[in-house]
PDB file of C-alpha atoms in Angstrom:
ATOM      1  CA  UNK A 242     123.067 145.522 137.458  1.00 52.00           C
ATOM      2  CA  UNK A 243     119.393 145.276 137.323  1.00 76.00           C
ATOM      3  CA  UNK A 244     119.435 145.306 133.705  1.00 82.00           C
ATOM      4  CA  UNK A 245     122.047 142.215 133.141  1.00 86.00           C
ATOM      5  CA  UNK A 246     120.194 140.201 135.535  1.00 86.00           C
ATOM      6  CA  UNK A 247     116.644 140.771 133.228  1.00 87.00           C
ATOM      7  CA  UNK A 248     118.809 140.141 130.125  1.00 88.00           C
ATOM      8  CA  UNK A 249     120.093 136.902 131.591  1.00 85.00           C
ATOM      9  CA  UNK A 250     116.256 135.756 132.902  1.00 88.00           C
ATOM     10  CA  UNK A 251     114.890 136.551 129.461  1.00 88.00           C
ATOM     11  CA  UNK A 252     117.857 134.673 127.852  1.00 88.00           C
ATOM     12  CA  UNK A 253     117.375 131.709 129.897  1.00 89.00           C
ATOM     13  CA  UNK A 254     113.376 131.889 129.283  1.00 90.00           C
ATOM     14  CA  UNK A 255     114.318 131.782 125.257  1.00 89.00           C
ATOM     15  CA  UNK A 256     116.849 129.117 125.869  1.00 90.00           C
ATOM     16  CA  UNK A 257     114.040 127.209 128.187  1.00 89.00           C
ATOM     17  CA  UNK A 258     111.588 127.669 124.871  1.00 88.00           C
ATOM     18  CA  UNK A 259     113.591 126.671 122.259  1.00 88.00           C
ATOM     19  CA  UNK A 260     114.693 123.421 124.667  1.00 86.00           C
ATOM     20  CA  UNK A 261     110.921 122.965 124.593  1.00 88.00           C
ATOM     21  CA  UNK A 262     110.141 123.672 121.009  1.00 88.00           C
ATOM     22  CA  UNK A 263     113.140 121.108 119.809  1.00 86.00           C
ATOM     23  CA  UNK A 264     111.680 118.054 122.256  1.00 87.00           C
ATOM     24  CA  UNK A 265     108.011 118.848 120.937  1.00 87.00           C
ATOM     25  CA  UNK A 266     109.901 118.861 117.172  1.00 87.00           C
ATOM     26  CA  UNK A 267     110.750 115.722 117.682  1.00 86.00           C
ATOM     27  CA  UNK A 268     108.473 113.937 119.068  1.00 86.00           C
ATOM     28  CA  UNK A 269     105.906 115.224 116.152  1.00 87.00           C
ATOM     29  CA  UNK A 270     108.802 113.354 114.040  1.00 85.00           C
ATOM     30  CA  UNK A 271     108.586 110.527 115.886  1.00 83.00           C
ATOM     31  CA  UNK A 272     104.743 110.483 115.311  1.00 83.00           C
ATOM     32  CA  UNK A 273     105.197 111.007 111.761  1.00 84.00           C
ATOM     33  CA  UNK A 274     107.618 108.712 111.286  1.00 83.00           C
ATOM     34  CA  UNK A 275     105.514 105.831 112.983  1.00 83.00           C
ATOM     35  CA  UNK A 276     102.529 106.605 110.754  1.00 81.00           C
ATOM     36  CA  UNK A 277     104.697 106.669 107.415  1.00 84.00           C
ATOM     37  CA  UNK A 278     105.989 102.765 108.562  1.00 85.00           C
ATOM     38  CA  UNK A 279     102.150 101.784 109.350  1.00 83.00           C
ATOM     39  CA  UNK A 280     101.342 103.289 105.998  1.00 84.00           C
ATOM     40  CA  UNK A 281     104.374 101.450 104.373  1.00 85.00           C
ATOM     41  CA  UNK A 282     103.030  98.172 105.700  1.00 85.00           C
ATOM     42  CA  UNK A 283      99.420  98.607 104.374  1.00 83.00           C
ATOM     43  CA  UNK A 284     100.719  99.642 100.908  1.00 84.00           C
ATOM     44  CA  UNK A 285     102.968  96.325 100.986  1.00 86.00           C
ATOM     45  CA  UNK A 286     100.119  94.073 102.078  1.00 86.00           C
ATOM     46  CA  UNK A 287      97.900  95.475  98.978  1.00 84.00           C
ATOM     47  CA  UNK A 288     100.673  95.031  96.805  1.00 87.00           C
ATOM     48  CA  UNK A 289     100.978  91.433  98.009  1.00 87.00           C
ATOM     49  CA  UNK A 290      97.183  91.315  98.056  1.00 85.00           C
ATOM     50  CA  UNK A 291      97.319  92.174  94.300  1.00 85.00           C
ATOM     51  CA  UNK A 292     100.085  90.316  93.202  1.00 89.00           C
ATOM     52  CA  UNK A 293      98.004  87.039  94.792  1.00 89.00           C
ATOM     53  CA  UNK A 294      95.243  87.948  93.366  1.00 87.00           C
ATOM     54  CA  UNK A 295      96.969  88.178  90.039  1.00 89.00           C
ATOM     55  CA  UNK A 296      98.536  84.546  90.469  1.00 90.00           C
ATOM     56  CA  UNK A 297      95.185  83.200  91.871  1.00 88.00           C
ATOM     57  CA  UNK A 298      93.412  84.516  87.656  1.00 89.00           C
ATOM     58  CA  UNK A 299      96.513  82.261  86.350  1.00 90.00           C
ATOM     59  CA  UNK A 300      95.909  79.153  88.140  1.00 89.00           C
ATOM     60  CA  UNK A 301      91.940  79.805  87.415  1.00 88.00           C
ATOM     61  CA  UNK A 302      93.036  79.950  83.822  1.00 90.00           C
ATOM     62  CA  UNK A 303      95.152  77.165  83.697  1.00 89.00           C
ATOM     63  CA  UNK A 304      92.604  74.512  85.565  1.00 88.00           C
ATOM     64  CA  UNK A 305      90.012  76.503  82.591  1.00 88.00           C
ATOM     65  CA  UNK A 306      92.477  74.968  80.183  1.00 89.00           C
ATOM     66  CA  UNK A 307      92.882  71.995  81.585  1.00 87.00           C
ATOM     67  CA  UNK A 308      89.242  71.275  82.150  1.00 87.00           C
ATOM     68  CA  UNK A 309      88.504  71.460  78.267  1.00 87.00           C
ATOM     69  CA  UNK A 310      91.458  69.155  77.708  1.00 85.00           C
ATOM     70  CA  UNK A 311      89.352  66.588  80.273  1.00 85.00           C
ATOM     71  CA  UNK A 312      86.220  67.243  78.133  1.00 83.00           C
ATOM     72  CA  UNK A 313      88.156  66.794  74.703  1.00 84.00           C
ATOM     73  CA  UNK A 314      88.754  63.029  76.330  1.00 81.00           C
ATOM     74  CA  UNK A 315      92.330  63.694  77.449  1.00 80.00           C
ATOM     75  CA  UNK A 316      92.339  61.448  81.021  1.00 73.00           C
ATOM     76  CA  UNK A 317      96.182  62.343  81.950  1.00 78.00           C
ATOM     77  CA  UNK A 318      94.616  66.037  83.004  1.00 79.00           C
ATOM     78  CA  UNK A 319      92.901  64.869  86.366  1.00 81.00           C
ATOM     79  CA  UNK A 320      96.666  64.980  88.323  1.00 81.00           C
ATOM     80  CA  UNK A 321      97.134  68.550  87.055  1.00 84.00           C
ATOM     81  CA  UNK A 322      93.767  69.196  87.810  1.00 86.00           C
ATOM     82  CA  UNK A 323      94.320  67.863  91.307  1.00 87.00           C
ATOM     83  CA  UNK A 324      97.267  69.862  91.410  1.00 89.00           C
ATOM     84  CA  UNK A 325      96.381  72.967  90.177  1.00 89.00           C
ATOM     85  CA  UNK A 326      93.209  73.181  92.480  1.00 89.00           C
ATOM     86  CA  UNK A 327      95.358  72.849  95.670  1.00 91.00           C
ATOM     87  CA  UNK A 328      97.411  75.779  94.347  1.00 92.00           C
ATOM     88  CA  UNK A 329      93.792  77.141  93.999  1.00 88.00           C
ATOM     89  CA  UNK A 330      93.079  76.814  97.738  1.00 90.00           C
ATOM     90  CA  UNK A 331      96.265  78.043  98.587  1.00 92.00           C
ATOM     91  CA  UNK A 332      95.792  81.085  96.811  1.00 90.00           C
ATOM     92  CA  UNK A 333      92.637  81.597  98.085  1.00 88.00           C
ATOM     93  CA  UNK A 334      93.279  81.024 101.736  1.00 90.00           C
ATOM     94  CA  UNK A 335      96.522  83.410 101.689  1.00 90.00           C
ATOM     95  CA  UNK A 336      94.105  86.067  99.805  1.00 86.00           C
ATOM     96  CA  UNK A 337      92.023  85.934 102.895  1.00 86.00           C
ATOM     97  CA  UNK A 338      94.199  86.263 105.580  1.00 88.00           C
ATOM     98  CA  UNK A 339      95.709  89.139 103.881  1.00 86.00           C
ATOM     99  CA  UNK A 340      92.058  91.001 103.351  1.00 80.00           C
ATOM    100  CA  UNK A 341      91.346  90.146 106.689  1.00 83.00           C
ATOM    101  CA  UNK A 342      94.290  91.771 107.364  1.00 84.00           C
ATOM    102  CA  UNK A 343      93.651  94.651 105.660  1.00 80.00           C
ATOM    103  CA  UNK A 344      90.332  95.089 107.249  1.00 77.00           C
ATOM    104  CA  UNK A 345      88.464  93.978 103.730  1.00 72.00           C
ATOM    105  CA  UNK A 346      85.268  91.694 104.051  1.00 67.00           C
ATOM    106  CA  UNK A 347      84.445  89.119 101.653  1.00 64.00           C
ATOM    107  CA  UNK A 348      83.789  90.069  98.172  1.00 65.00           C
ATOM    108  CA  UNK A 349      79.843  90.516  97.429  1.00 67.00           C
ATOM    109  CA  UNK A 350      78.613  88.408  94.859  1.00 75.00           C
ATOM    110  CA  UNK A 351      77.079  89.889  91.989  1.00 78.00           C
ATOM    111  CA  UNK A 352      75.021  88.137  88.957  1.00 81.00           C
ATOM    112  CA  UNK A 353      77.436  88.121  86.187  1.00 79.00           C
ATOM    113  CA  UNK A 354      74.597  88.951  83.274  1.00 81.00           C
ATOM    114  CA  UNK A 355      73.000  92.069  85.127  1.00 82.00           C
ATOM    115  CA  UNK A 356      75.952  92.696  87.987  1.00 78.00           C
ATOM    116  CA  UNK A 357      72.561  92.845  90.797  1.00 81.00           C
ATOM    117  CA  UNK A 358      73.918  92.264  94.060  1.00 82.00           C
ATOM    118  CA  UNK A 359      73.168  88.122  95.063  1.00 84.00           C
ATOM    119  CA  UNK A 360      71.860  86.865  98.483  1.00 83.00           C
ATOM    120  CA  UNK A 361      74.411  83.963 100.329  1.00 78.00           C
ATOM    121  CA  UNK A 362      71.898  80.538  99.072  1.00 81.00           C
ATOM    122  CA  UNK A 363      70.304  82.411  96.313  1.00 85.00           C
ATOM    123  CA  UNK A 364      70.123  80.010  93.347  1.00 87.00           C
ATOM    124  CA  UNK A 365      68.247  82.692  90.851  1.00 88.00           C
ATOM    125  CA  UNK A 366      69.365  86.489  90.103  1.00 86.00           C
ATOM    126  CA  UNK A 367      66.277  88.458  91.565  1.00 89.00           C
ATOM    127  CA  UNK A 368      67.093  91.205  89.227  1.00 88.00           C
ATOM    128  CA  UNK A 369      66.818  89.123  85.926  1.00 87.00           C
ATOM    129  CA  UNK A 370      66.326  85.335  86.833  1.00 87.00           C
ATOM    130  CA  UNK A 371      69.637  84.138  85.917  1.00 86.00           C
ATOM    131  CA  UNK A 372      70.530  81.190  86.985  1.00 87.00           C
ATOM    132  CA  UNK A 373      73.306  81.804  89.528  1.00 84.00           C
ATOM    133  CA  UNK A 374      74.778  77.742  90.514  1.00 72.00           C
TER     134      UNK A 374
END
């Protein structure tokens, strides 16, 4: 009789340990599952960061284009103009929000003839002397 009731208590103690094992399963899902959606989010809000981004060089083309029509002497352009550079600051205020977002700083400024790193109120490159305004 001895020897059932051991079987039994070592039954029970696997029954008790796979009980365990199958909670601790999934709960690790659980974990996983909550980082995968975190990691979801962050890819869409770089994808929306991007696409942005990408809408924000169009418009910055487009006023580009229109600004040369000004200087050719075309004067319908300045409502565009007006236009397009509210779409600008749209843009650019949605762009922020989502790299702030994102954890991203502000985007260093760099000297577009030798790429040095600029100062915030530097009017000269320090690097090269380009004028930077």
């Amino acid at each position: 009789m001895s020897n059932q009731k051991t079987i039994y208590e070592l039954l029970n103690t696997l029954k008790d340990g796979a009980c365990a094992a199958g909670t601790l399963a999934l709960g690790t899902l659980g974990l996983a599952c909550e980082g995968a959606e975190k990691l979801a989010d962050a890819v869409k809000l770089r994808c929306r960061a991007a696409r942005v981004e990408s809408e924000l060089d169009g418009e910055l083309i487009e006023v580009g284009e229109l600004a040369y029509a000004a200087y050719s002497g075309n004067s319908q352009v300045s409502d565009a103009m007006e236009e397009k550079m509210r779409t600008i600051d749209g843009l650019r205020a949605e762009l922020a929000g989502l790299n702030e977002t994102l954890g991203r700083g502000p985007e260093e400024r760099r000297c577009a003839v030798c790429g040095a790193l600029v100062e915030v109120g530097d009017h000269f490159c320090r690097s090269c002397g380009e004028k930077l305004d």
